[in-house]
Coordinates of C-alpha atoms in Angstrom, one line a residue:
X1 CA 13.6 1.0 -25.1
X2 CA 11.4 -1.8 -26.5
X3 CA 12.7 -4.1 -23.7
X4 CA 11.7 -1.5 -21.1
X5 CA 8.2 -1.2 -22.8
X6 CA 7.8 -5.0 -22.6
X7 CA 8.7 -5.0 -18.9
X8 CA 6.2 -2.2 -18.3
X9 CA 3.5 -4.1 -20.2
X10 CA 4.1 -7.3 -18.2
X11 CA 3.8 -5.3 -14.9
X12 CA 0.5 -3.8 -16.0
X13 CA -0.7 -7.2 -17.2
X14 CA 0.1 -8.7 -13.8
X15 CA -1.8 -6.0 -12.0
X16 CA -4.8 -6.4 -14.2
X17 CA -4.8 -10.2 -13.8
X18 CA -4.5 -9.8 -10.0
X19 CA -7.4 -7.3 -9.8
X20 CA -9.6 -9.5 -12.0
X21 CA -8.9 -12.6 -9.9
X22 CA -9.5 -10.7 -6.7
X23 CA -12.8 -9.2 -7.9
X24 CA -14.2 -12.5 -9.4
X25 CA -13.2 -14.4 -6.2
X26 CA -14.9 -11.8 -3.9
X27 CA -18.1 -11.8 -6.1
X28 CA -18.3 -15.6 -6.4
X29 CA -17.6 -16.3 -2.7
X30 CA -20.1 -13.5 -1.7
X31 CA -22.9 -15.3 -3.5
X32 CA -21.7 -18.7 -2.2
X33 CA -21.6 -17.6 1.4
X34 CA -24.9 -15.9 1.0
X35 CA -26.5 -19.1 -0.3
X36 CA -25.0 -21.2 2.5
X37 CA -26.2 -18.7 5.0
X38 CA -29.8 -19.0 3.7
X39 CA -29.4 -22.8 3.7
X40 CA -28.2 -22.7 7.4
X41 CA -31.2 -20.5 8.4
X42 CA -33.5 -23.0 6.7
X43 CA -31.9 -25.8 8.6
X44 CA -32.3 -23.8 11.8
X45 CA -36.0 -23.3 11.1
X46 CA -36.4 -27.1 10.8
X47 CA -34.4 -27.6 14.0
X48 CA -36.5 -25.0 15.8
X49 CA -39.7 -26.7 14.7
X50 CA -38.3 -30.0 16.0
X51 CA -37.6 -28.3 19.4
X52 CA -41.2 -26.9 19.4
X53 CA -42.5 -30.4 18.6
X54 CA -40.4 -31.9 21.4
X55 CA -41.7 -29.3 24.0
X56 CA -45.3 -30.0 22.9
X57 CA -44.9 -33.7 22.5
X58 CA -47.7 -36.1 23.4
X59 CA -48.4 -39.8 22.9
X60 CA -48.9 -39.4 19.1
X61 CA -45.6 -37.5 18.5
X62 CA -42.9 -39.4 16.7
X63 CA -40.0 -38.6 19.0
X64 CA -37.5 -40.7 17.0
X65 CA -37.9 -38.3 14.1
X66 CA -37.8 -35.2 16.3
X67 CA -34.7 -36.4 18.1
X68 CA -33.0 -37.3 14.8
X69 CA -33.5 -33.8 13.4
X70 CA -32.2 -32.3 16.6
X71 CA -29.2 -34.5 16.9
X72 CA -28.2 -34.1 13.2
X73 CA -27.1 -30.5 13.9
X74 CA -23.4 -31.0 14.6
X75 CA -22.1 -27.8 13.0
X76 CA -24.3 -24.8 13.7
X77 CA -24.0 -23.3 17.2
X78 CA -27.4 -22.8 18.8
X79 CA -28.7 -21.6 22.2
X80 CA -32.4 -21.8 23.3
X81 CA -33.6 -19.1 25.6
X82 CA -36.9 -18.9 27.5
X83 CA -39.1 -15.9 27.7
X84 CA -37.0 -14.6 30.6
X85 CA -33.8 -14.8 28.6
X86 CA -32.5 -17.8 30.5
X87 CA -30.6 -20.6 28.7
X88 CA -32.6 -23.8 28.4
X89 CA -30.4 -25.8 25.9
X90 CA -27.2 -25.1 23.9
X91 CA -25.5 -27.1 21.3
X92 CA -22.1 -26.9 19.3
X93 CA -21.0 -24.0 21.6
X94 CA -17.4 -24.2 22.8
X95 CA -17.4 -22.8 26.4
X96 CA -14.5 -22.8 28.8
X97 CA -16.3 -22.4 32.1
X98 CA -15.7 -23.9 35.5
X99 CA -19.3 -24.9 36.4
X100 CA -22.8 -25.0 34.9
X101 CA -23.7 -21.6 36.3
X102 CA -20.8 -19.9 34.6
X103 CA -21.7 -21.9 31.4
X104 CA -25.2 -20.5 31.5
X105 CA -24.0 -16.9 31.9
X106 CA -21.6 -17.3 29.0
X107 CA -24.3 -18.8 26.7
X108 CA -26.8 -16.1 27.6
X109 CA -24.3 -13.4 26.7
X110 CA -23.5 -15.2 23.3
X111 CA -27.2 -15.7 22.6
X112 CA -28.0 -12.0 23.1
X113 CA -25.1 -11.1 20.8
X114 CA -26.5 -13.3 18.1
X115 CA -30.0 -11.9 18.8
X116 CA -28.8 -8.4 18.1
X117 CA -27.3 -9.6 14.8
X118 CA -30.8 -10.9 13.8
X119 CA -29.9 -14.6 14.0
X120 CA -32.9 -15.7 16.1
X121 CA -36.1 -17.6 15.6
X122 CA -39.1 -16.9 17.9
X123 CA -41.4 -19.9 18.7
X124 CA -44.7 -19.6 20.6
X125 CA -46.1 -22.4 22.8
X126 CA -49.4 -23.1 21.0
X127 CA -50.3 -26.0 23.3
X128 CA -51.2 -23.9 26.3
X129 CA -52.2 -20.6 24.7
X130 CA -50.6 -18.7 27.4
X131 CA -48.3 -16.5 25.3
X132 CA -45.1 -18.3 26.3
X133 CA -42.3 -18.5 23.8
X134 CA -38.7 -19.6 23.3
X135 CA -35.9 -17.9 21.4
X136 CA -33.7 -20.1 19.2
X137 CA -30.5 -18.1 18.8
X138 CA -27.8 -19.4 16.4
X139 CA -24.5 -18.4 14.9
X140 CA -22.8 -19.1 11.6
X141 CA -21.1 -22.5 11.4
X142 CA -17.3 -22.7 11.5
X143 CA -17.3 -23.8 7.8
X144 CA -19.3 -20.8 6.8
X145 CA -17.0 -18.4 8.7
X146 CA -13.9 -20.0 7.0
X147 CA -15.5 -19.7 3.6
X148 CA -16.3 -16.0 4.3
X149 CA -12.6 -15.4 5.1
X150 CA -11.3 -17.4 2.1
X151 CA -11.6 -14.6 -0.5
X152 CA -9.5 -12.3 1.6
X153 CA -6.9 -15.0 2.1
X154 CA -6.9 -15.5 -1.6
X155 CA -6.6 -11.8 -2.2
X156 CA -3.5 -11.7 0.1
X157 CA -2.0 -14.6 -1.8
X158 CA -2.6 -12.7 -5.1
X159 CA -1.0 -9.6 -3.8
X160 CA 1.9 -11.6 -2.5
X161 CA 2.3 -13.1 -6.0
X162 CA 2.3 -9.7 -7.6
X163 CA 4.8 -8.4 -5.2
X164 CA 7.1 -11.4 -5.8
X165 CA 6.7 -11.0 -9.6
X166 CA 7.6 -7.3 -9.4
X167 CA 10.5 -8.0 -7.1
X168 CA 11.8 -10.7 -9.5
X169 CA 11.5 -8.4 -12.5
X170 CA 13.3 -5.6 -10.7
X171 CA 16.1 -8.0 -9.6
X172 CA 16.5 -9.5 -13.0
X173 CA 16.5 -6.1 -14.6
X174 CA 19.1 -4.9 -12.2
X175 CA 21.2 -8.0 -12.7
X176 CA 21.0 -7.5 -16.5
X177 CA 22.1 -3.9 -16.1
X178 CA 25.0 -4.9 -13.9
X179 CA 26.2 -7.4 -16.4
X180 CA 26.1 -4.8 -19.2
X181 CA 28.0 -2.2 -17.1
X182 CA 30.6 -4.8 -15.9
X183 CA 31.1 -6.1 -19.5
X184 CA 31.4 -2.5 -20.8
X185 CA 33.9 -1.5 -18.1
X186 CA 36.1 -4.6 -18.6
X187 CA 36.0 -4.1 -22.4
X188 CA 37.0 -0.4 -22.0
X189 CA 39.9 -1.4 -19.8
X190 CA 41.0 -4.0 -22.3
X191 CA 40.8 -1.5 -25.2
X192 CA 42.8 1.1 -23.3
X193 CA 45.5 -1.4 -22.4
X194 CA 47.2 -1.4 -25.8
X195 CA 47.5 2.3 -26.5
X196 CA 48.5 3.0 -22.8
X197 CA 51.4 0.4 -23.1
X198 CA 52.4 2.1 -26.4
X199 CA 52.4 5.6 -24.7
X200 CA 54.5 4.3 -21.8
X201 CA 57.1 2.9 -24.2
X202 CA 57.2 6.2 -26.2
X203 CA 57.5 8.2 -23.0
X204 CA 60.6 6.1 -22.0
X205 CA 62.2 6.8 -25.4
X206 CA 61.5 10.5 -25.0
X207 CA 63.1 10.5 -21.6
X208 CA 66.3 9.0 -23.1
X209 CA 66.4 11.4 -26.0
X210 CA 65.4 14.5 -24.1
X211 CA 66.4 14.0 -20.5
X212 CA 66.3 17.7 -19.6
X213 CA 62.8 18.4 -21.1
X214 CA 60.5 19.5 -18.2
X215 CA 57.3 18.5 -20.1
X216 CA 58.2 14.8 -20.4
X217 CA 57.8 14.0 -16.7
X218 CA 54.3 15.6 -16.8
X219 CA 53.4 13.5 -19.8
X220 CA 54.6 10.5 -17.9
X221 CA 52.3 11.4 -15.0
X222 CA 49.3 11.6 -17.4
X223 CA 50.1 8.3 -18.9
X224 CA 50.3 6.7 -15.5
X225 CA 47.0 8.4 -14.7
X226 CA 45.5 6.7 -17.7
X227 CA 46.9 3.4 -16.5
X228 CA 45.3 3.9 -13.1
X229 CA 41.9 4.7 -14.8
X230 CA 42.2 1.5 -16.8
X231 CA 42.9 -0.4 -13.7
X232 CA 39.8 1.0 -12.0
X233 CA 37.6 0.0 -14.9
X234 CA 39.1 -3.5 -14.9
X235 CA 38.1 -4.0 -11.2
X236 CA 34.4 -3.1 -11.7
X237 CA 32.4 -6.3 -11.1
X238 CA 35.0 -8.0 -9.0
X239 CA 35.4 -7.7 -5.2
X240 CA 38.7 -5.9 -4.4
X241 CA 40.4 -6.9 -1.2
X242 CA 40.7 -3.9 1.1
X243 CA 44.1 -3.4 2.8
X244 CA 45.2 -1.0 5.6
X245 CA 45.9 2.3 4.0
X246 CA 46.9 5.8 5.2
X247 CA 43.9 7.9 4.6
X248 CA 45.8 11.2 4.7
X249 CA 48.2 10.0 1.9
X250 CA 45.2 9.0 -0.3
X251 CA 43.5 12.3 0.2
X252 CA 46.7 14.2 -0.4
X253 CA 47.3 12.4 -3.6
X254 CA 43.7 13.3 -4.9
X255 CA 44.0 16.9 -3.8
X256 CA 47.5 17.3 -5.5
X257 CA 46.1 15.8 -8.7
X258 CA 43.0 17.9 -8.7
X259 CA 44.8 21.1 -7.8
X260 CA 47.1 20.9 -10.8
X261 CA 44.2 20.5 -13.2
X262 CA 41.8 23.1 -11.7
X263 CA 41.7 26.8 -12.3
X264 CA 43.6 29.0 -9.8
X265 CA 40.2 30.4 -8.7
X266 CA 39.5 27.2 -6.8
X267 CA 41.3 26.9 -3.5
X268 CA 41.7 23.4 -1.9
X269 CA 41.8 23.4 1.9
X270 CA 43.0 20.5 4.0
X271 CA 41.5 19.9 7.4
X272 CA 43.3 16.8 8.6
X273 CA 44.4 15.6 12.1
X274 CA 48.1 15.7 12.9
X275 CA 48.4 11.9 13.3
X276 CA 48.1 9.4 10.5
X277 CA 44.7 7.8 10.0
X278 CA 44.6 4.2 8.9
X279 CA 41.6 2.5 7.2
X280 CA 41.0 -0.8 5.3
X281 CA 40.3 0.3 1.8
X282 CA 41.0 -0.2 -1.9
X283 CA 43.0 3.0 -2.4
X284 CA 42.5 3.1 -6.2
X285 CA 38.7 3.0 -6.0
X286 CA 38.5 5.2 -2.9
X287 CA 40.6 7.8 -4.7
X288 CA 38.2 7.8 -7.5
X289 CA 35.2 8.5 -5.2
X290 CA 36.9 11.5 -3.6
X291 CA 38.1 12.7 -7.0
X292 CA 34.5 12.5 -8.3
X293 CA 33.3 14.5 -5.3
X294 CA 36.0 17.1 -6.0
X295 CA 35.1 17.3 -9.7
X296 CA 31.5 17.8 -8.9
X297 CA 32.5 20.6 -6.4
X298 CA 34.6 22.3 -9.1
X299 CA 31.6 22.1 -11.6
X300 CA 29.3 23.5 -8.9
X301 CA 31.5 26.6 -8.6
X302 CA 31.9 26.8 -12.4
X303 CA 35.7 26.7 -12.1
X304 CA 35.9 29.4 -9.4
X305 CA 36.3 31.5 -7.4
X306 CA 35.5 29.3 -4.5
X307 CA 36.8 26.9 -1.9
X308 CA 36.8 23.1 -1.6
X309 CA 37.5 21.8 1.9
X310 CA 38.5 18.1 2.4
X311 CA 38.1 17.2 6.0
X312 CA 38.8 14.1 8.1
X313 CA 36.4 13.7 11.1
X314 CA 36.8 10.9 13.7
X315 CA 33.6 9.9 15.5
X316 CA 33.3 7.0 17.8
X317 CA 34.3 3.9 15.8
X318 CA 33.9 5.8 12.5
X319 CA 36.3 7.7 10.3
X320 CA 34.5 10.3 8.1
X321 CA 35.7 12.2 5.0
X322 CA 33.8 15.4 4.2
X323 CA 34.1 17.3 0.9
X324 CA 32.6 20.8 1.1
X325 CA 32.3 23.4 -1.6
X326 CA 31.0 27.0 -1.9
X327 CA 29.2 26.4 -5.1
X328 CA 25.6 26.7 -6.3
X329 CA 24.2 23.9 -4.0
X330 CA 21.6 21.3 -4.6
X331 CA 17.9 22.0 -4.7
X332 CA 15.8 20.2 -2.0
X333 CA 13.7 18.4 -4.6
X334 CA 16.9 16.8 -6.1
X335 CA 18.5 15.7 -2.8
X336 CA 16.9 12.3 -2.9
X337 CA 17.9 11.7 -6.5
X338 CA 21.6 12.6 -6.6
X339 CA 22.8 9.0 -6.3
X340 CA 20.2 7.6 -8.8
X341 CA 21.8 6.3 -12.0
X342 CA 21.3 8.6 -14.9
X343 CA 20.4 11.7 -12.8
X344 CA 22.4 14.8 -13.6
X345 CA 21.9 18.6 -13.6
X346 CA 24.8 19.1 -16.0
X347 CA 24.3 19.8 -19.7
X348 CA 27.0 17.2 -20.4
X349 CA 27.3 14.1 -18.3
X350 CA 26.0 10.5 -17.9
X351 CA 24.8 10.9 -14.3
X352 CA 26.7 7.8 -13.2
X353 CA 29.5 9.3 -11.1
X354 CA 27.7 9.5 -7.7
X355 CA 25.9 6.2 -8.4
X356 CA 29.2 4.4 -8.9
X357 CA 30.7 6.2 -5.9
X358 CA 27.8 5.0 -3.7
X359 CA 28.3 1.4 -4.9
X360 CA 32.1 1.6 -4.2
X361 CA 31.5 2.9 -0.7
X362 CA 28.6 0.7 0.3
X363 CA 29.4 -2.6 -1.5
X364 CA 33.2 -2.6 -1.4
X365 CA 33.9 -0.7 1.8
X366 CA 30.7 -1.3 3.8
X367 CA 30.4 2.4 4.5
X368 CA 27.9 5.2 3.8
X369 CA 27.9 8.2 1.5
X370 CA 25.3 10.9 1.6
X371 CA 24.6 14.7 1.3
X372 CA 25.3 16.1 4.8
X373 CA 24.3 19.6 4.0
X374 CA 23.3 21.7 1.0
X375 CA 21.9 25.1 0.4
X376 CA 21.2 26.8 -2.9
X377 CA 23.9 29.4 -3.8
X378 CA 25.8 28.6 -0.6
X379 CA 27.4 25.2 -1.1
X380 CA 27.2 21.5 -0.5
X381 CA 28.9 19.0 1.8
X382 CA 29.2 15.3 1.0
X383 CA 30.1 12.9 3.7
X384 CA 31.7 9.4 3.5
X385 CA 31.6 7.3 6.7
X386 CA 33.9 4.3 7.1
X387 CA 34.7 1.9 9.9
X388 CA 38.2 2.1 11.5
X389 CA 40.8 -0.4 10.5

């Protein structure tokens, strides 16, 4: 529990750090961009005054200084319009136009867009006192635009970092859980091995001493059942090799086993095709999946009366096995949780059966398992879909 609390605290800490970095970056760059914007406007005021001096130049005007100021602007896009809105001069404006007339139209449109955004300086012609003026329209420099976008890029990087951190934590947590379950399963199989071997030996002795006793063969079946369960536990964590198997025989074996150990109020119904159905599978693990579904069905009917129908459905290139019951059904709010490890509606149970069944079907058999239909107080149908052999 403490380990889970530490993981949760790490997640919360990462989120807080990411939020702080994002907020600080946005605030700092907001002020930085604002200061640079003010500086660019100041530079454009100087540039506009230089243009005004150039237009009103006489013999005493220092043209070298004026031209130096004008030519030093290599970053800020600027367009000069006359009083009629016609382009007189433009600089640092990237225009893809075929001729000068098209260029002037494009620049005039750009200049009016900048004017609407308030990026304009109005200069009057004081030399003639005729009320004429020019409009110096300008846009933000490429550097300023890039700086304005940088905080959002940084925010995206931070969010990506948080996502990767969360994903890494989840993967490591899942891997750790898998190691624990695999180790526990193999250790359980190892511990069961010795008493099972002893029971098998004692069963053989009993057969020799009491050859006519009807109970000893049943004991032998139960011991072999324990051996099968131990084998299943030992295979968890390894990748079993699927082999062509007769699906009808596998299902018959499960139904026969469950029928002998279930109350007479529960009736098993077989809905199989006449021909044999062959699939690549690990029979031992697949039997466990169907057995688990049948046990859940029996529990859903509280031991009976009721009906469990095991059906084989052939669709396109898929072979489907459906296990239906007439039990209490599953509530809609629980349908999305039934395969989650630890989820159970039983008073006694670990909530691992359906989770392991899902892993066996999806990881080992490359198939699907899901709740096809369920209605409260009417029943449930689980469906397993596998590819044909």
